[in-house]
Amino acid sequence: MSKELRRQVGRLLRQGPRVLPIVQAGDPVLRRVAEPYDGQLSDELFAELVEAMRLTMHDAPGVGLAAPQIGLGLALAVAEDEGSAGDDGEDDDPRERTALPFRVLVNPRYEVVGEQRVPFFEGCLSVDGYQAVVARPHRVRLHWADAAGRAQVEELSGWPARIVQHETDHLNGVLYLDHADLRTLSSNENLAAADDED
Ligand code: ZN
């Protein structure tokens, strides 16, 4: 598998780090449990892969991207969100969309902390054009290794907790639709129109 993985990454990065195509629901790679990363790639190739994922996430644009979304069954994700606070630092967004600085998540896993679950609309770059309400744990304890391979643990809540749950779920072959309230499924256009009526 490692050799195949290296070949695959080599193919993706043939022209250097760049924006890559995002695979859509129905591609089996999104339904497989990703292979843990334990140094299958050279440091240089790993760094280029992370850079390509960062570029692809920003281009989409999105706040997270998991390796299966570029067709790689590898337990690796990137995440970054500038948050919703305005220039005055005020934020009345009920999603608690606080800033999440850029992170490389290698082999992430999370534990739910507390009982609180919060329902919000959520979307996915691999289910392009739609959103649905998912009730998720408000707080999780995330365990991962960073780009330098150092083990990290952190408790996150609000929107950052939702982002890391969503990306970690991807590495287990889970899409947000699996635990969404499907009666809320809405195109982005219809959701924007409904928001405008408020
Ligand atoms: Zn997604």
GROMACS .gro file of C-alpha atoms and ligand atoms in nm:
model
  199
    1MET     CA    1   0.000   0.000   0.000
    2SER     CA    2   0.280   0.243   0.087
    3LYS     CA    3   0.439   0.205  -0.253
    4GLU     CA    4   0.104   0.263  -0.422
    5LEU     CA    5   0.047   0.563  -0.195
    6ARG     CA    6   0.384   0.717  -0.288
    7ARG     CA    7   0.306   0.663  -0.655
    8GLN     CA    8  -0.032   0.829  -0.613
    9VAL     CA    9   0.113   1.130  -0.431
   10GLY     CA   10   0.387   1.154  -0.693
   11ARG     CA   11   0.121   1.167  -0.965
   12LEU     CA   12  -0.081   1.435  -0.783
   13LEU     CA   13   0.228   1.651  -0.728
   14ARG     CA   14   0.394   1.598  -1.064
   15GLN     CA   15   0.357   1.968  -1.140
   16GLY     CA   16   0.442   2.071  -0.785
   17PRO     CA   17   0.197   2.186  -0.515
   18ARG     CA   18  -0.112   2.332  -0.682
   19VAL     CA   19  -0.489   2.336  -0.652
   20LEU     CA   20  -0.609   1.976  -0.694
   21PRO     CA   21  -0.948   1.843  -0.808
   22ILE     CA   22  -1.183   1.757  -0.520
   23VAL     CA   23  -1.350   1.417  -0.544
   24GLN     CA   24  -1.727   1.405  -0.500
   25ALA     CA   25  -1.957   1.172  -0.304
   26GLY     CA   26  -1.983   0.838  -0.478
   27ASP     CA   27  -1.606   0.796  -0.507
   28PRO     CA   28  -1.521   0.490  -0.294
   29VAL     CA   29  -1.214   0.663  -0.143
   30LEU     CA   30  -1.454   0.878   0.063
   31ARG     CA   31  -1.601   0.563   0.219
   32ARG     CA   32  -1.281   0.383   0.316
   33VAL     CA   33  -1.102   0.411   0.648
   34ALA     CA   34  -0.783   0.604   0.567
   35GLU     CA   35  -0.441   0.448   0.622
   36PRO     CA   36  -0.261   0.598   0.926
   37TYR     CA   37   0.038   0.814   0.833
   38ASP     CA   38   0.362   0.681   0.974
   39GLY     CA   39   0.624   0.831   0.747
   40GLN     CA   40   0.531   0.662   0.417
   41LEU     CA   41   0.637   0.982   0.235
   42SER     CA   42   0.968   1.165   0.236
   43ASP     CA   43   0.969   1.490   0.437
   44GLU     CA   44   0.983   1.685   0.113
   45LEU     CA   45   0.690   1.504  -0.049
   46PHE     CA   46   0.489   1.531   0.273
   47ALA     CA   47   0.548   1.908   0.287
   48GLU     CA   48   0.445   1.944  -0.078
   49LEU     CA   49   0.131   1.739  -0.017
   50VAL     CA   50   0.033   1.959   0.279
   51GLU     CA   51   0.094   2.270   0.068
   52ALA     CA   52  -0.122   2.134  -0.216
   53MET     CA   53  -0.400   2.058   0.033
   54ARG     CA   54  -0.374   2.409   0.180
   55LEU     CA   55  -0.395   2.566  -0.166
   56THR     CA   56  -0.691   2.344  -0.261
   57MET     CA   57  -0.877   2.429   0.063
   58HIS     CA   58  -0.825   2.803   0.013
   59ASP     CA   59  -0.923   2.790  -0.353
   60ALA     CA   60  -1.251   2.604  -0.288
   61PRO     CA   61  -1.288   2.799  -0.055
   62GLY     CA   62  -1.330   2.581   0.252
   63VAL     CA   63  -1.224   2.564   0.616
   64GLY     CA   64  -1.100   2.206   0.607
   65LEU     CA   65  -0.987   1.940   0.364
   66ALA     CA   66  -0.912   1.573   0.424
   67ALA     CA   67  -0.675   1.369   0.205
   68PRO     CA   68  -0.954   1.135   0.080
   69GLN     CA   69  -1.111   1.445  -0.076
   70ILE     CA   70  -0.818   1.464  -0.317
   71GLY     CA   71  -0.839   1.089  -0.371
   72LEU     CA   72  -0.579   0.979  -0.114
   73GLY     CA   73  -0.671   0.721   0.147
   74LEU     CA   74  -0.434   0.871   0.401
   75ALA     CA   75  -0.516   0.990   0.756
   76LEU     CA   76  -0.421   1.351   0.695
   77ALA     CA   77  -0.627   1.671   0.695
   78VAL     CA   78  -0.576   2.046   0.696
   79ALA     CA   79  -0.801   2.306   0.858
   80GLU     CA   80  -0.807   2.683   0.887
   81ASP     CA   81  -1.083   2.933   0.958
   82GLU     CA   82  -1.044   3.305   1.019
   83GLY     CA   83  -1.368   3.307   1.219
   84SER     CA   84  -1.663   3.540   1.196
   85ALA     CA   85  -1.565   3.822   1.433
   86GLY     CA   86  -1.570   4.164   1.267
   87ASP     CA   87  -1.299   4.430   1.282
   88ASP     CA   88  -1.442   4.544   1.615
   89GLY     CA   89  -1.388   4.197   1.759
   90GLU     CA   90  -1.762   4.161   1.816
   91ASP     CA   91  -1.914   3.829   1.722
   92ASP     CA   92  -2.282   3.749   1.769
   93ASP     CA   93  -2.268   3.444   1.541
   94PRO     CA   94  -2.452   3.167   1.732
   95ARG     CA   95  -2.217   2.911   1.577
   96GLU     CA   96  -1.930   3.042   1.794
   97ARG     CA   97  -1.716   3.068   1.484
   98THR     CA   98  -1.390   3.160   1.652
   99ALA     CA   99  -1.066   3.164   1.455
  100LEU     CA  100  -0.892   2.833   1.393
  101PRO     CA  101  -0.530   2.896   1.287
  102PHE     CA  102  -0.393   2.675   1.009
  103ARG     CA  103  -0.341   2.318   1.127
  104VAL     CA  104  -0.205   2.001   0.983
  105LEU     CA  105  -0.387   1.706   1.139
  106VAL     CA  106  -0.202   1.377   1.110
  107ASN     CA  107  -0.391   1.070   1.237
  108PRO     CA  108  -0.649   1.278   1.425
  109ARG     CA  109  -0.910   1.131   1.657
  110TYR     CA  110  -1.149   1.292   1.901
  111GLU     CA  111  -1.345   1.220   2.214
  112VAL     CA  112  -1.670   1.396   2.290
  113VAL     CA  113  -1.654   1.617   2.601
  114GLY     CA  114  -1.984   1.675   2.782
  115GLU     CA  115  -2.339   1.613   2.669
  116GLN     CA  116  -2.419   1.928   2.474
  117ARG     CA  117  -2.505   1.891   2.107
  118VAL     CA  118  -2.564   2.185   1.874
  119PRO     CA  119  -2.756   2.177   1.542
  120PHE     CA  120  -2.626   2.393   1.257
  121PHE     CA  121  -2.619   2.382   0.880
  122GLU     CA  122  -2.301   2.226   0.748
  123GLY     CA  123  -2.165   2.155   0.403
  124CYS     CA  124  -1.883   1.957   0.243
  125LEU     CA  125  -1.661   2.026  -0.057
  126SER     CA  126  -1.727   1.665  -0.164
  127VAL     CA  127  -2.105   1.716  -0.160
  128ASP     CA  128  -2.086   2.029  -0.366
  129GLY     CA  129  -2.374   2.277  -0.360
  130TYR     CA  130  -2.570   2.147  -0.060
  131GLN     CA  131  -2.597   2.190   0.315
  132ALA     CA  132  -2.793   2.015   0.587
  133VAL     CA  133  -2.835   2.046   0.962
  134VAL     CA  134  -2.609   1.824   1.171
  135ALA     CA  135  -2.640   1.811   1.550
  136ARG     CA  136  -2.283   1.771   1.672
  137PRO     CA  137  -2.111   1.763   2.009
  138HIS     CA  138  -2.031   2.120   2.113
  139ARG     CA  139  -1.697   2.022   2.261
  140VAL     CA  140  -1.436   1.758   2.176
  141ARG     CA  141  -1.087   1.662   2.285
  142LEU     CA  142  -0.874   1.627   1.972
  143HIS     CA  143  -0.560   1.411   1.956
  144TRP     CA  144  -0.334   1.442   1.653
  145ALA     CA  145   0.024   1.471   1.535
  146ASP     CA  146   0.134   1.799   1.379
  147ALA     CA  147   0.339   1.838   1.059
  148ALA     CA  148   0.659   1.779   1.257
  149GLY     CA  149   0.518   1.456   1.401
  150ARG     CA  150   0.470   1.594   1.753
  151ALA     CA  151   0.173   1.454   1.944
  152GLN     CA  152  -0.085   1.721   2.030
  153VAL     CA  153  -0.399   1.726   2.242
  154GLU     CA  154  -0.646   2.013   2.264
  155GLU     CA  155  -1.006   2.073   2.363
  156LEU     CA  156  -1.206   2.265   2.107
  157SER     CA  157  -1.562   2.395   2.117
  158GLY     CA  158  -1.802   2.577   1.887
  159TRP     CA  159  -1.727   2.596   1.515
  160PRO     CA  160  -1.364   2.482   1.539
  161ALA     CA  161  -1.489   2.167   1.716
  162ARG     CA  162  -1.731   2.110   1.427
  163ILE     CA  163  -1.456   2.153   1.168
  164VAL     CA  164  -1.222   1.900   1.329
  165GLN     CA  165  -1.506   1.650   1.379
  166HIS     CA  166  -1.604   1.682   1.013
  167GLU     CA  167  -1.245   1.633   0.889
  168THR     CA  168  -1.169   1.346   1.129
  169ASP     CA  169  -1.494   1.176   1.021
  170HIS     CA  170  -1.372   1.191   0.658
  171LEU     CA  171  -1.071   0.979   0.758
  172ASN     CA  172  -1.310   0.716   0.890
  173GLY     CA  173  -1.512   0.703   0.569
  174VAL     CA  174  -1.796   0.911   0.716
  175LEU     CA  175  -1.970   1.201   0.541
  176TYR     CA  176  -2.170   1.467   0.727
  177LEU     CA  177  -2.483   1.344   0.549
  178ASP     CA  178  -2.457   1.021   0.750
  179HIS     CA  179  -2.568   1.206   1.062
  180ALA     CA  180  -2.754   1.500   0.912
  181ASP     CA  181  -3.125   1.567   0.944
  182LEU     CA  182  -3.190   1.496   0.576
  183ARG     CA  183  -3.522   1.679   0.575
  184THR     CA  184  -3.318   2.001   0.607
  185LEU     CA  185  -3.105   1.926   0.298
  186SER     CA  186  -3.093   2.245   0.096
  187SER     CA  187  -2.904   2.385  -0.200
  188ASN     CA  188  -2.671   2.673  -0.112
  189GLU     CA  189  -2.890   2.903  -0.325
  190ASN     CA  190  -3.211   2.813  -0.142
  191LEU     CA  191  -3.040   2.851   0.195
  192ALA     CA  192  -2.903   3.195   0.102
  193ALA     CA  193  -3.251   3.300  -0.018
  194ALA     CA  194  -3.410   3.184   0.310
  195ASP     CA  195  -3.144   3.378   0.507
  196ASP     CA  196  -3.224   3.693   0.311
  197GLU     CA  197  -3.588   3.669   0.419
  198ASP     CA  198  -3.492   3.684   0.788
  199ZN      ZN  199  -1.616   1.738   0.398
   0.00000   0.00000   0.00000
